[in-house]
Short mmCIF file of C-alpha atoms in Angstrom, two decimals:
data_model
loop_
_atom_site.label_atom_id
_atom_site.label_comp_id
_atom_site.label_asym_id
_atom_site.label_seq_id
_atom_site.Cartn_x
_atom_site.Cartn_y
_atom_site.Cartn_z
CA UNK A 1 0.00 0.00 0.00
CA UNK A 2 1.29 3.03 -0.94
CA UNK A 3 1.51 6.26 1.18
CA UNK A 4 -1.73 8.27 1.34
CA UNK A 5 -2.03 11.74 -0.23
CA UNK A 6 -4.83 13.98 1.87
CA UNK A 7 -6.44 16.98 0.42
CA UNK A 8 -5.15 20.52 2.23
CA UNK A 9 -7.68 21.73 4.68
CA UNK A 10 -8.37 22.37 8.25
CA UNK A 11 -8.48 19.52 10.53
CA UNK A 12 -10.81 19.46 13.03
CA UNK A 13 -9.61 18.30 16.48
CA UNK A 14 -11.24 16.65 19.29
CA UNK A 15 -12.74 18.96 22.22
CA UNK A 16 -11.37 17.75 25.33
CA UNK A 17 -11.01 19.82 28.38
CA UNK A 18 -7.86 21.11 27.50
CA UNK A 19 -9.45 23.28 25.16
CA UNK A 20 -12.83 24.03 26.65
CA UNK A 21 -11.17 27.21 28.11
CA UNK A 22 -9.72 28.66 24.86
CA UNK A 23 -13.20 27.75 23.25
CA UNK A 24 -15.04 29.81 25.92
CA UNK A 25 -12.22 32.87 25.89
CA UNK A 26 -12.18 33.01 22.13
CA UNK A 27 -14.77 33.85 19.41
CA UNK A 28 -16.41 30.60 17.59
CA UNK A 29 -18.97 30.11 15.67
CA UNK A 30 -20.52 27.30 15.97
CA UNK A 31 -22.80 24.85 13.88
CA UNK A 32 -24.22 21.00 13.52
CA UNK A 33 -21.53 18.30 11.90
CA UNK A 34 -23.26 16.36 9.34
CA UNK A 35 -22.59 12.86 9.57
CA UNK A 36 -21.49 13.21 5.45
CA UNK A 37 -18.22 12.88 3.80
CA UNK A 38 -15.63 16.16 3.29
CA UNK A 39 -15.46 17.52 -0.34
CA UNK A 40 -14.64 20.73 -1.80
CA UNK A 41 -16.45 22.20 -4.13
CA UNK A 42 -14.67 24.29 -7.37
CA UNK A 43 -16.95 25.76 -9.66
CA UNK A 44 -15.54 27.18 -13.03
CA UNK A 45 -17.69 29.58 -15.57
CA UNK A 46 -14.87 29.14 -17.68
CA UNK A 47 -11.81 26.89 -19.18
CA UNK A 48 -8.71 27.80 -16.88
CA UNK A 49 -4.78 28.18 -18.50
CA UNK A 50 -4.66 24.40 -17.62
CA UNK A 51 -7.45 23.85 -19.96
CA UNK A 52 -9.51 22.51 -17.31
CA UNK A 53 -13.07 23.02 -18.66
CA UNK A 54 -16.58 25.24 -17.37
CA UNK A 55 -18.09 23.25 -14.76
CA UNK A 56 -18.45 22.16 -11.00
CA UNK A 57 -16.17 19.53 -9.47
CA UNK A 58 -16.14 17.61 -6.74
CA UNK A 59 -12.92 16.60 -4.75
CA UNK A 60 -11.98 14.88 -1.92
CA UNK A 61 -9.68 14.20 0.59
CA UNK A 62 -7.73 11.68 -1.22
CA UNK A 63 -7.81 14.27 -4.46
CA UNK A 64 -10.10 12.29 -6.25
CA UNK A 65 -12.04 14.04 -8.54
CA UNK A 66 -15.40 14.31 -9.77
CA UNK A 67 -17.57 16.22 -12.52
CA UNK A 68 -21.13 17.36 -11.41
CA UNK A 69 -23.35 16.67 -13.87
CA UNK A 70 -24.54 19.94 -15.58
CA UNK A 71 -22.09 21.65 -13.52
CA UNK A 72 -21.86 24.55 -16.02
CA UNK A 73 -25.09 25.76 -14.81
CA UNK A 74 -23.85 26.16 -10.84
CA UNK A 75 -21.18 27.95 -12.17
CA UNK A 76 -22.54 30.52 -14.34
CA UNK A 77 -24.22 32.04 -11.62
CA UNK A 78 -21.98 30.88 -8.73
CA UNK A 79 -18.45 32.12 -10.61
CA UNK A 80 -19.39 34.42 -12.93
CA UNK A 81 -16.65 36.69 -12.24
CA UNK A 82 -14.26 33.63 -11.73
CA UNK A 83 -13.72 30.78 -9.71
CA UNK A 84 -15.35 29.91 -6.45
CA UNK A 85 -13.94 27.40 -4.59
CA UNK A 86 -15.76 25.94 -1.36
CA UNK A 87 -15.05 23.63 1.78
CA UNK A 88 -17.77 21.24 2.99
CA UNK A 89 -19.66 18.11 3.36
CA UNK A 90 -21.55 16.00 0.65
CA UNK A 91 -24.50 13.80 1.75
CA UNK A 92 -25.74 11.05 -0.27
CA UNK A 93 -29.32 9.30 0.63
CA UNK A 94 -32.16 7.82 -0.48
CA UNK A 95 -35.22 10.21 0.39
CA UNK A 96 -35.05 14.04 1.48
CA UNK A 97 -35.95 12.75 5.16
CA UNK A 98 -38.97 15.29 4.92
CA UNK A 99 -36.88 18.39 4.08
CA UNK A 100 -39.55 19.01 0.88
CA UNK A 101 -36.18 19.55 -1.31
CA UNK A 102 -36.98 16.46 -2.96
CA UNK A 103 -33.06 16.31 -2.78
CA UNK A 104 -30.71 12.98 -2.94
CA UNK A 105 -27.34 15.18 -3.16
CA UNK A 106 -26.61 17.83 -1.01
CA UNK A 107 -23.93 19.69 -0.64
CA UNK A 108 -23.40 21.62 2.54
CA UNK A 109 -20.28 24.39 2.46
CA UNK A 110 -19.09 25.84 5.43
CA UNK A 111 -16.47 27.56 4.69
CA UNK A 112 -15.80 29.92 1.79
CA UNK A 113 -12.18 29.92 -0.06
CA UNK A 114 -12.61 31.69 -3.16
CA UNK A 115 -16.03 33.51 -4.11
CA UNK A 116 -16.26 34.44 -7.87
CA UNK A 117 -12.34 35.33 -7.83
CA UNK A 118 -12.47 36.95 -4.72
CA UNK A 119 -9.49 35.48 -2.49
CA UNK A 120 -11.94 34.59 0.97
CA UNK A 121 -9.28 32.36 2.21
CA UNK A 122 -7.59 35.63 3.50
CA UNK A 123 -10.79 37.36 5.51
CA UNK A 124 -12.14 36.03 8.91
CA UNK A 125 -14.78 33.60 9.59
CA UNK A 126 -17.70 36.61 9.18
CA UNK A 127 -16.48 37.71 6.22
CA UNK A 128 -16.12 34.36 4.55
CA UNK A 129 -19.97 33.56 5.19
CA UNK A 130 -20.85 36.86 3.76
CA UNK A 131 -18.70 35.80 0.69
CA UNK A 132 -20.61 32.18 0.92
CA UNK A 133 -23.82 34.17 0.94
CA UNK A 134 -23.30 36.74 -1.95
CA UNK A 135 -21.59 34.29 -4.27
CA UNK A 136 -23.53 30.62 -3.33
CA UNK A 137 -26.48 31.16 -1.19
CA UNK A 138 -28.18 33.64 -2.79
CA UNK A 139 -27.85 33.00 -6.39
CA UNK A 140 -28.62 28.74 -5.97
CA UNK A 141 -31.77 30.18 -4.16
CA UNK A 142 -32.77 32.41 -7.28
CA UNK A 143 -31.70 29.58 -9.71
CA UNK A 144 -33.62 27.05 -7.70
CA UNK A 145 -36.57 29.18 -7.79
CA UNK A 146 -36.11 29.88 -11.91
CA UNK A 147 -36.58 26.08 -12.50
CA UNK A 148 -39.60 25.27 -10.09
CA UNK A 149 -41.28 28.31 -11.87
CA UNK A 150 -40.24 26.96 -15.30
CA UNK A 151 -41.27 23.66 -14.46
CA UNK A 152 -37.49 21.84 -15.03
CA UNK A 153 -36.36 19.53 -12.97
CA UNK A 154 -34.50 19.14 -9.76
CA UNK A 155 -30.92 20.01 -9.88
CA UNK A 156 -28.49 16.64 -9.30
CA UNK A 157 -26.67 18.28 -6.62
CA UNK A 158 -28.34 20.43 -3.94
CA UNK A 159 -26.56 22.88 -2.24
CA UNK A 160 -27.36 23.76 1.23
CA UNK A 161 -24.87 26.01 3.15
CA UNK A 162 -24.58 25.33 6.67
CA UNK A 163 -25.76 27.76 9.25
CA UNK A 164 -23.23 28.94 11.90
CA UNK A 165 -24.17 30.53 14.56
CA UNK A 166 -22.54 32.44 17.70
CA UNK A 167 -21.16 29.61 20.23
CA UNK A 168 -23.58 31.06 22.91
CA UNK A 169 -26.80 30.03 21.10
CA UNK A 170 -25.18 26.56 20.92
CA UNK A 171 -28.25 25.30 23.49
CA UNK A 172 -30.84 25.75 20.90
CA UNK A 173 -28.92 24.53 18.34
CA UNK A 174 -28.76 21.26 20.56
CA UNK A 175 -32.48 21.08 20.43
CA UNK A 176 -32.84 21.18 16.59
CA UNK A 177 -30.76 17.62 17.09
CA UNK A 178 -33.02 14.74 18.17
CA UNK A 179 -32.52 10.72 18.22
CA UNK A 180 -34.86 8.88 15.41
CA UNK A 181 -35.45 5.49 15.38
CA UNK A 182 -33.43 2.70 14.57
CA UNK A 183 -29.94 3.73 15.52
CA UNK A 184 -26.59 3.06 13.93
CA UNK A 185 -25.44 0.42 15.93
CA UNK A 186 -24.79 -3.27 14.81
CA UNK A 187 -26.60 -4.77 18.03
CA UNK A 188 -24.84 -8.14 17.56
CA UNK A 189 -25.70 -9.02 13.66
CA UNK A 190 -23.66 -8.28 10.02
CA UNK A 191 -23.29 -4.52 10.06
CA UNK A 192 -24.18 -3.01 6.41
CA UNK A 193 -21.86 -1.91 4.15
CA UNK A 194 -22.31 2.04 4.14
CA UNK A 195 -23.11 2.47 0.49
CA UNK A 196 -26.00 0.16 1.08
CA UNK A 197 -27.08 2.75 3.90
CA UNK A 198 -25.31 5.75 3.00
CA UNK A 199 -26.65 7.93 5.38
CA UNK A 200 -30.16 7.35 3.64
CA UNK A 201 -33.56 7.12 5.26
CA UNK A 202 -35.20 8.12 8.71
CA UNK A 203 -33.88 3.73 9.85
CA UNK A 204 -30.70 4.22 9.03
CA UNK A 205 -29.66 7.28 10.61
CA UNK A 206 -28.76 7.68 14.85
CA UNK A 207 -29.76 11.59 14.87
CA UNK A 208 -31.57 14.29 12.56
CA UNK A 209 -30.95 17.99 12.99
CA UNK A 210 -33.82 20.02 11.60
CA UNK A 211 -34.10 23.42 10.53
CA UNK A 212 -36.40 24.34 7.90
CA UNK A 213 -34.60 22.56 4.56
CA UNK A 214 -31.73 21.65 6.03
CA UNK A 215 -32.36 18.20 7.41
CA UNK A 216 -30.17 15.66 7.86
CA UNK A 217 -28.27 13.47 9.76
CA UNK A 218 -25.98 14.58 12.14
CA UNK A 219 -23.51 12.91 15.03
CA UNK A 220 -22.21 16.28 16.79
CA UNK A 221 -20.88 20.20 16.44
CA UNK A 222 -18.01 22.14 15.07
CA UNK A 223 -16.65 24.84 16.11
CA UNK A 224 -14.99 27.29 13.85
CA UNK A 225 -12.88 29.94 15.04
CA UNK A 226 -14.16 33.61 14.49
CA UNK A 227 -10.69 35.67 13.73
CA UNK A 228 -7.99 33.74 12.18
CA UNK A 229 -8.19 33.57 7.90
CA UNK A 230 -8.87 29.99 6.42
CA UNK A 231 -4.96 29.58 5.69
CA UNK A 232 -4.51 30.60 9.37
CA UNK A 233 -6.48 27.40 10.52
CA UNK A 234 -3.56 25.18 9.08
CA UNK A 235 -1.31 26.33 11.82
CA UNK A 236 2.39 27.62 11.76
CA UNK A 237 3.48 27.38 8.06
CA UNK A 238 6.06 24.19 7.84
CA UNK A 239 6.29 23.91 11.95
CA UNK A 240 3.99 21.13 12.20
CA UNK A 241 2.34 22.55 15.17
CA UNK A 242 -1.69 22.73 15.83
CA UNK A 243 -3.35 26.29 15.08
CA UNK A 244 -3.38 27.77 19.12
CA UNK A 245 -7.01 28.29 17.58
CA UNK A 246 -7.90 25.18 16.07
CA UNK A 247 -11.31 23.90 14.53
CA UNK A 248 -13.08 22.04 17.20
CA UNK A 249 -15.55 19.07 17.18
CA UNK A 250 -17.69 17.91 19.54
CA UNK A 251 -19.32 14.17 18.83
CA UNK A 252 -22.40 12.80 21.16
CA UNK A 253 -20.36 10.02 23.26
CA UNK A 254 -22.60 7.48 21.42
CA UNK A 255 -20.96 9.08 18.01
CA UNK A 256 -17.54 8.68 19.00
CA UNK A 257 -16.12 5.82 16.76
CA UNK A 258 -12.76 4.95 15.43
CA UNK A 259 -12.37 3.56 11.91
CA UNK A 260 -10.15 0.81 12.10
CA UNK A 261 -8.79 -2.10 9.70
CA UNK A 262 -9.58 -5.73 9.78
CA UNK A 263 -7.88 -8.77 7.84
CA UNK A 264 -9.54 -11.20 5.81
CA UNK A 265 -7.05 -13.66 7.06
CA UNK A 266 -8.53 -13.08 10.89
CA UNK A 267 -12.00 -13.19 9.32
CA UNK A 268 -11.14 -16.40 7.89
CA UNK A 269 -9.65 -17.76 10.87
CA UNK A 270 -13.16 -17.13 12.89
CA UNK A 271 -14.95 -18.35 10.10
CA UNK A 272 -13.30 -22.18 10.11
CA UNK A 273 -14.03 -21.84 13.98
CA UNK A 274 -17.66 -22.79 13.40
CA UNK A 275 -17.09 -25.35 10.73
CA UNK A 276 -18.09 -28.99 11.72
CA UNK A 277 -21.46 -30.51 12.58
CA UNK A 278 -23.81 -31.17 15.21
CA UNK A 279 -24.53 -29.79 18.39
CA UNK A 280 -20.91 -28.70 19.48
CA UNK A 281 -20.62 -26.88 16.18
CA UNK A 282 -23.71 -25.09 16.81
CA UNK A 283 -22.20 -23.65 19.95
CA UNK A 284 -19.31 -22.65 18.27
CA UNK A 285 -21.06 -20.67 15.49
CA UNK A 286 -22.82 -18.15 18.30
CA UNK A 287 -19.60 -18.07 20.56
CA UNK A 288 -17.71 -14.92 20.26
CA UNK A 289 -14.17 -14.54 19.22
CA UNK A 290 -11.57 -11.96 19.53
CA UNK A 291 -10.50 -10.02 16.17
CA UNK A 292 -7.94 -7.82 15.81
CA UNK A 293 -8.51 -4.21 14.70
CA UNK A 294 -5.94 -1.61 13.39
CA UNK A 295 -5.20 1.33 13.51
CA UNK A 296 -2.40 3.40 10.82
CA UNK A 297 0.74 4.23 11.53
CA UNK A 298 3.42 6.19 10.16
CA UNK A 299 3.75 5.36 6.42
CA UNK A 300 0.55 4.03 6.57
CA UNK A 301 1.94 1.04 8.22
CA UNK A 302 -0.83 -0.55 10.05
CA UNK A 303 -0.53 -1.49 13.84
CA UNK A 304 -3.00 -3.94 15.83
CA UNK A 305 -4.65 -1.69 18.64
CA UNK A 306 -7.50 -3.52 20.55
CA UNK A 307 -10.70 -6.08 19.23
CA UNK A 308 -13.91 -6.61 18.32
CA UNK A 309 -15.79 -9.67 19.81
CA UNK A 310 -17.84 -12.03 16.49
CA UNK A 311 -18.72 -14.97 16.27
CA UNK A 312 -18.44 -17.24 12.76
CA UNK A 313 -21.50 -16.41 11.24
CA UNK A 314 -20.48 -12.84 11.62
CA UNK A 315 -17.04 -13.63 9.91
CA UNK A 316 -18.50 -15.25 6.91
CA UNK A 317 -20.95 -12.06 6.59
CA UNK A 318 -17.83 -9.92 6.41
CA UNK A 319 -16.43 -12.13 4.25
CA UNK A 320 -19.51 -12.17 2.01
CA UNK A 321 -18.24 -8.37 1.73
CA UNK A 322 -14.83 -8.50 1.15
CA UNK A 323 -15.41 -10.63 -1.88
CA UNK A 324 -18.16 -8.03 -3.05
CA UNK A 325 -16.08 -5.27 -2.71
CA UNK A 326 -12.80 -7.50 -4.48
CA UNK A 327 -15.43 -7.91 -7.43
CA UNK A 328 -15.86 -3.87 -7.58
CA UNK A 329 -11.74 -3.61 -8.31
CA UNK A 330 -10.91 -3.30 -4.62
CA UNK A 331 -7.63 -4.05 -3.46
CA UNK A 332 -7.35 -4.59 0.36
CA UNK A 333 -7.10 -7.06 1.75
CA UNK A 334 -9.87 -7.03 4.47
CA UNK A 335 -12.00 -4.71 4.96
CA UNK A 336 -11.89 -0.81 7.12
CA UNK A 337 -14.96 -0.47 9.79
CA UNK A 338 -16.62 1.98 11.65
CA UNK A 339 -16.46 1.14 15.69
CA UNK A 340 -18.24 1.84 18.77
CA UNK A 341 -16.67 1.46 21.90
CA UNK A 342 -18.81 -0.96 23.75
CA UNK A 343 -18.04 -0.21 27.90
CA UNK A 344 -19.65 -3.47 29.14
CA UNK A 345 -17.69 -5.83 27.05
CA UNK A 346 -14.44 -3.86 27.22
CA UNK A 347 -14.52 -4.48 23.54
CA UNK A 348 -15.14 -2.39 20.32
CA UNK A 349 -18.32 -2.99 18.29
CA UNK A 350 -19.26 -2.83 14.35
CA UNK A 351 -21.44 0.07 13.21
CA UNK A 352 -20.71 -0.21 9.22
CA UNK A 353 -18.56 -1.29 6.52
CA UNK A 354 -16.48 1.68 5.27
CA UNK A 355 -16.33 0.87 1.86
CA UNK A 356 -15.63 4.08 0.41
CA UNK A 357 -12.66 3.63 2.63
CA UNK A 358 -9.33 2.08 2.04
CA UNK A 359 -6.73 3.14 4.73
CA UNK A 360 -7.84 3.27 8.59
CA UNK A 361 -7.83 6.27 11.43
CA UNK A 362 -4.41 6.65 12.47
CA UNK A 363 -3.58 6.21 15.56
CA UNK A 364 -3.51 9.45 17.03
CA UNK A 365 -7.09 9.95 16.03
CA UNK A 366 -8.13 6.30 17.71
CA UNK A 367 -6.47 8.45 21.42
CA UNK A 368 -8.16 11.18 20.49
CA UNK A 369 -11.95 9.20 20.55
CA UNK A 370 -10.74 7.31 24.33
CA UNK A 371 -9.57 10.84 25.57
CA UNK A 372 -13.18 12.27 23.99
CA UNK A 373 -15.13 8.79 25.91
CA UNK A 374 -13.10 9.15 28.99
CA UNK A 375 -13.66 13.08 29.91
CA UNK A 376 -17.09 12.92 28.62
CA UNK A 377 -18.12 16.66 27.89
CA UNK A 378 -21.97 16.51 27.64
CA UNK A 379 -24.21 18.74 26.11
CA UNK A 380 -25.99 20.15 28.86
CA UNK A 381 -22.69 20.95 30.18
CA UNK A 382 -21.89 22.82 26.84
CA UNK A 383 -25.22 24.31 26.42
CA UNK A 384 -24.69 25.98 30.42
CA UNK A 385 -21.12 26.87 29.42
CA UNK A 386 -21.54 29.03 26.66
CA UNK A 387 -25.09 30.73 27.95
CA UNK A 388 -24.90 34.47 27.70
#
């Protein structure tokens, strides 16, 4: 496996106590974290010196690119006077989970880089949303509103900028964020793979937030600080150091999971636990086993951390998956999973298949979700914090 190649962009980190008293002494902003997948958006009204063509593309944190289908419409009203180039989340799902968009796509920006050839990257969080609002908001609303008059159809990709408010009306944000039915959580059987649930419809999901169109799933907040420029979230140019005023997320404890790594060979090796016959056999094929998860190191060299408890039906579902995925041109050789930390078996439990996935959390991140477990900030703790 070769070594991973991450878009540039602002990190969140994990809030831990540490950092609740910058967070209250500074200015954030403050908003729901969609439980989607981080793209930026770059929308051209015109072919650049590169010869890169009109359009609207998609990229992600791996720089893989894609073209949104009549993309030259977005951007001849979103870049007219050049390129606009936007940082956020893209949720894919099967029904609009009520919102009345009628929307499968949506794209939610929350942060604004480049507006219409205006360099945002170098203003403050305010004056980035005022950028996002001028040169996105505003004209996908009229657009939107051209088409339902003219009768046309739906636009493929929906965008939907997120709202960010002042960190001291963080309480009623809070209450636009209720459970739903169903859950995420395994409970014991074949977790899904996550294309097959995406983050789709009201049985799938853990959590909605609600607020007029915007509804969708969500797992926690970010926090976004108010004066340094986009570039100044990277932290000290070539020092490696965190930003003294980083991005912050906050994850319900439920939400807190790890993406680790598991082998096929370990699958396998729980699997031919259960094979035989009669009664004895039976009793095998419910008994739990330990397997191995892991976590990446440096080079992408992955480590064993900790385990999940399955038993050998459970490894031949994974397996079942593996081999799908192997038939769709994957290479790896097991398969990368989304974990909860399950307290009463000391263990770590399956929530979903990551197959859009190919390398795990690295380690730091996997300390990072204990530290976030262990000191346990809740919201009502939160919501009384930041009260005016």
């Amino acid at each position: 496996m070769g070594e991973s190649v991450e878009l540039p962009g602002p990190l969140p980190v994990n809030l831990s106590r540490s950092r609740l008293s910058s967070l209250e002494t500074n200015e954030y902003g403050v908003c729901e974290k969609s439980d989607g997948e981080r793209y930026m958006l770059l929308l051209l009204s015109t072919m650049t010196p590169a010869g890169v063509p009109p359009g609207a593309y998609l990229i992600n944190r791996a720089f893989q690119v894609s073209i949104v289908s009549g993309g030259e419409v977005y951007a001849g009203v979103m870049a007219e006077g050049g390129p606009t180039l936007l940082d956020g989340e893209l949720l894919r799902r099967d029904s609009d989970l009520g919102s009345g968009t009628g929307a499968l796509v949506v794209y939610m920006p929350f942060d604004c880089i480049s507006a219409c050839g205006r360099d945002a990257a170098a203003l403050p969080l305010a004056r980035r949303l005022q950028e996002l609002q001028v040169a996105v908001r505003t004209p996908f609303q009229t657009l939107e509103e051209s088409r339902r008059v003219a009768g046309l159809s739906g636009l493929p990709l929906y965008i939907l900028a997120k709202q960010i408010v002042p960190k001291s009306e963080v309480g009623s944000l809070l209450k636009k964020i209720t459970l739903v039915g169903g859950g995420a959580h395994a409970d014991g059987i074949c977790a899904p793979l996550e294309s097959a649930t995406a983050t789709g419809g009201i049985a799938s999901v853990h959590r909605l937030y609600r607020d007029g169109k915007r509804v969708n799933p969500s797992d926690g907040l970010i926090f976004t600080p108010g004066a340094p420029s986009y570039r100044e979230l990277f932290g000290p140019s070539g020092s490696g150091a965190e930003n003294p005023l980083p991005v912050i997320k906050w994850k319900y404890p439920d939400e807190c999971t790890v993406d680790f790594s598991i082998r096929a060979s370990d699958l396998e090796r729980v699997r031919d636990a259960g094979k035989g016959g009669g009664r004895a056999s039976e009793e095998v094929s419910s008994k739990a086993f330990r397997v191995p998860l892991s976590l990446k190191a440096f080079k992408d060299r992955e480590v064993e951390t900790c385990y999940c408890l399955m038993s050998p039906t459970q490894a031949s579902g994974y397996l079942e998956m593996v081999a799908a995925l192997e038939s769709r041109g994957s290479e790896r050789d097991g398969l990368i999973v989304e974990c909860a930390f399950d307290a009463p078996s000391s263990s770590w439990a399956i929530r979903r298949v990551r197959d859009s996935k190919t390398i795990p959390n690295a380690i730091k991140t996997g300390w990072g979700t204990l530290e976030s477990l262990v000191e346990n900030i809740s919201e009502d703790e939160l919501s009384r914090k930041f009260k005016k």
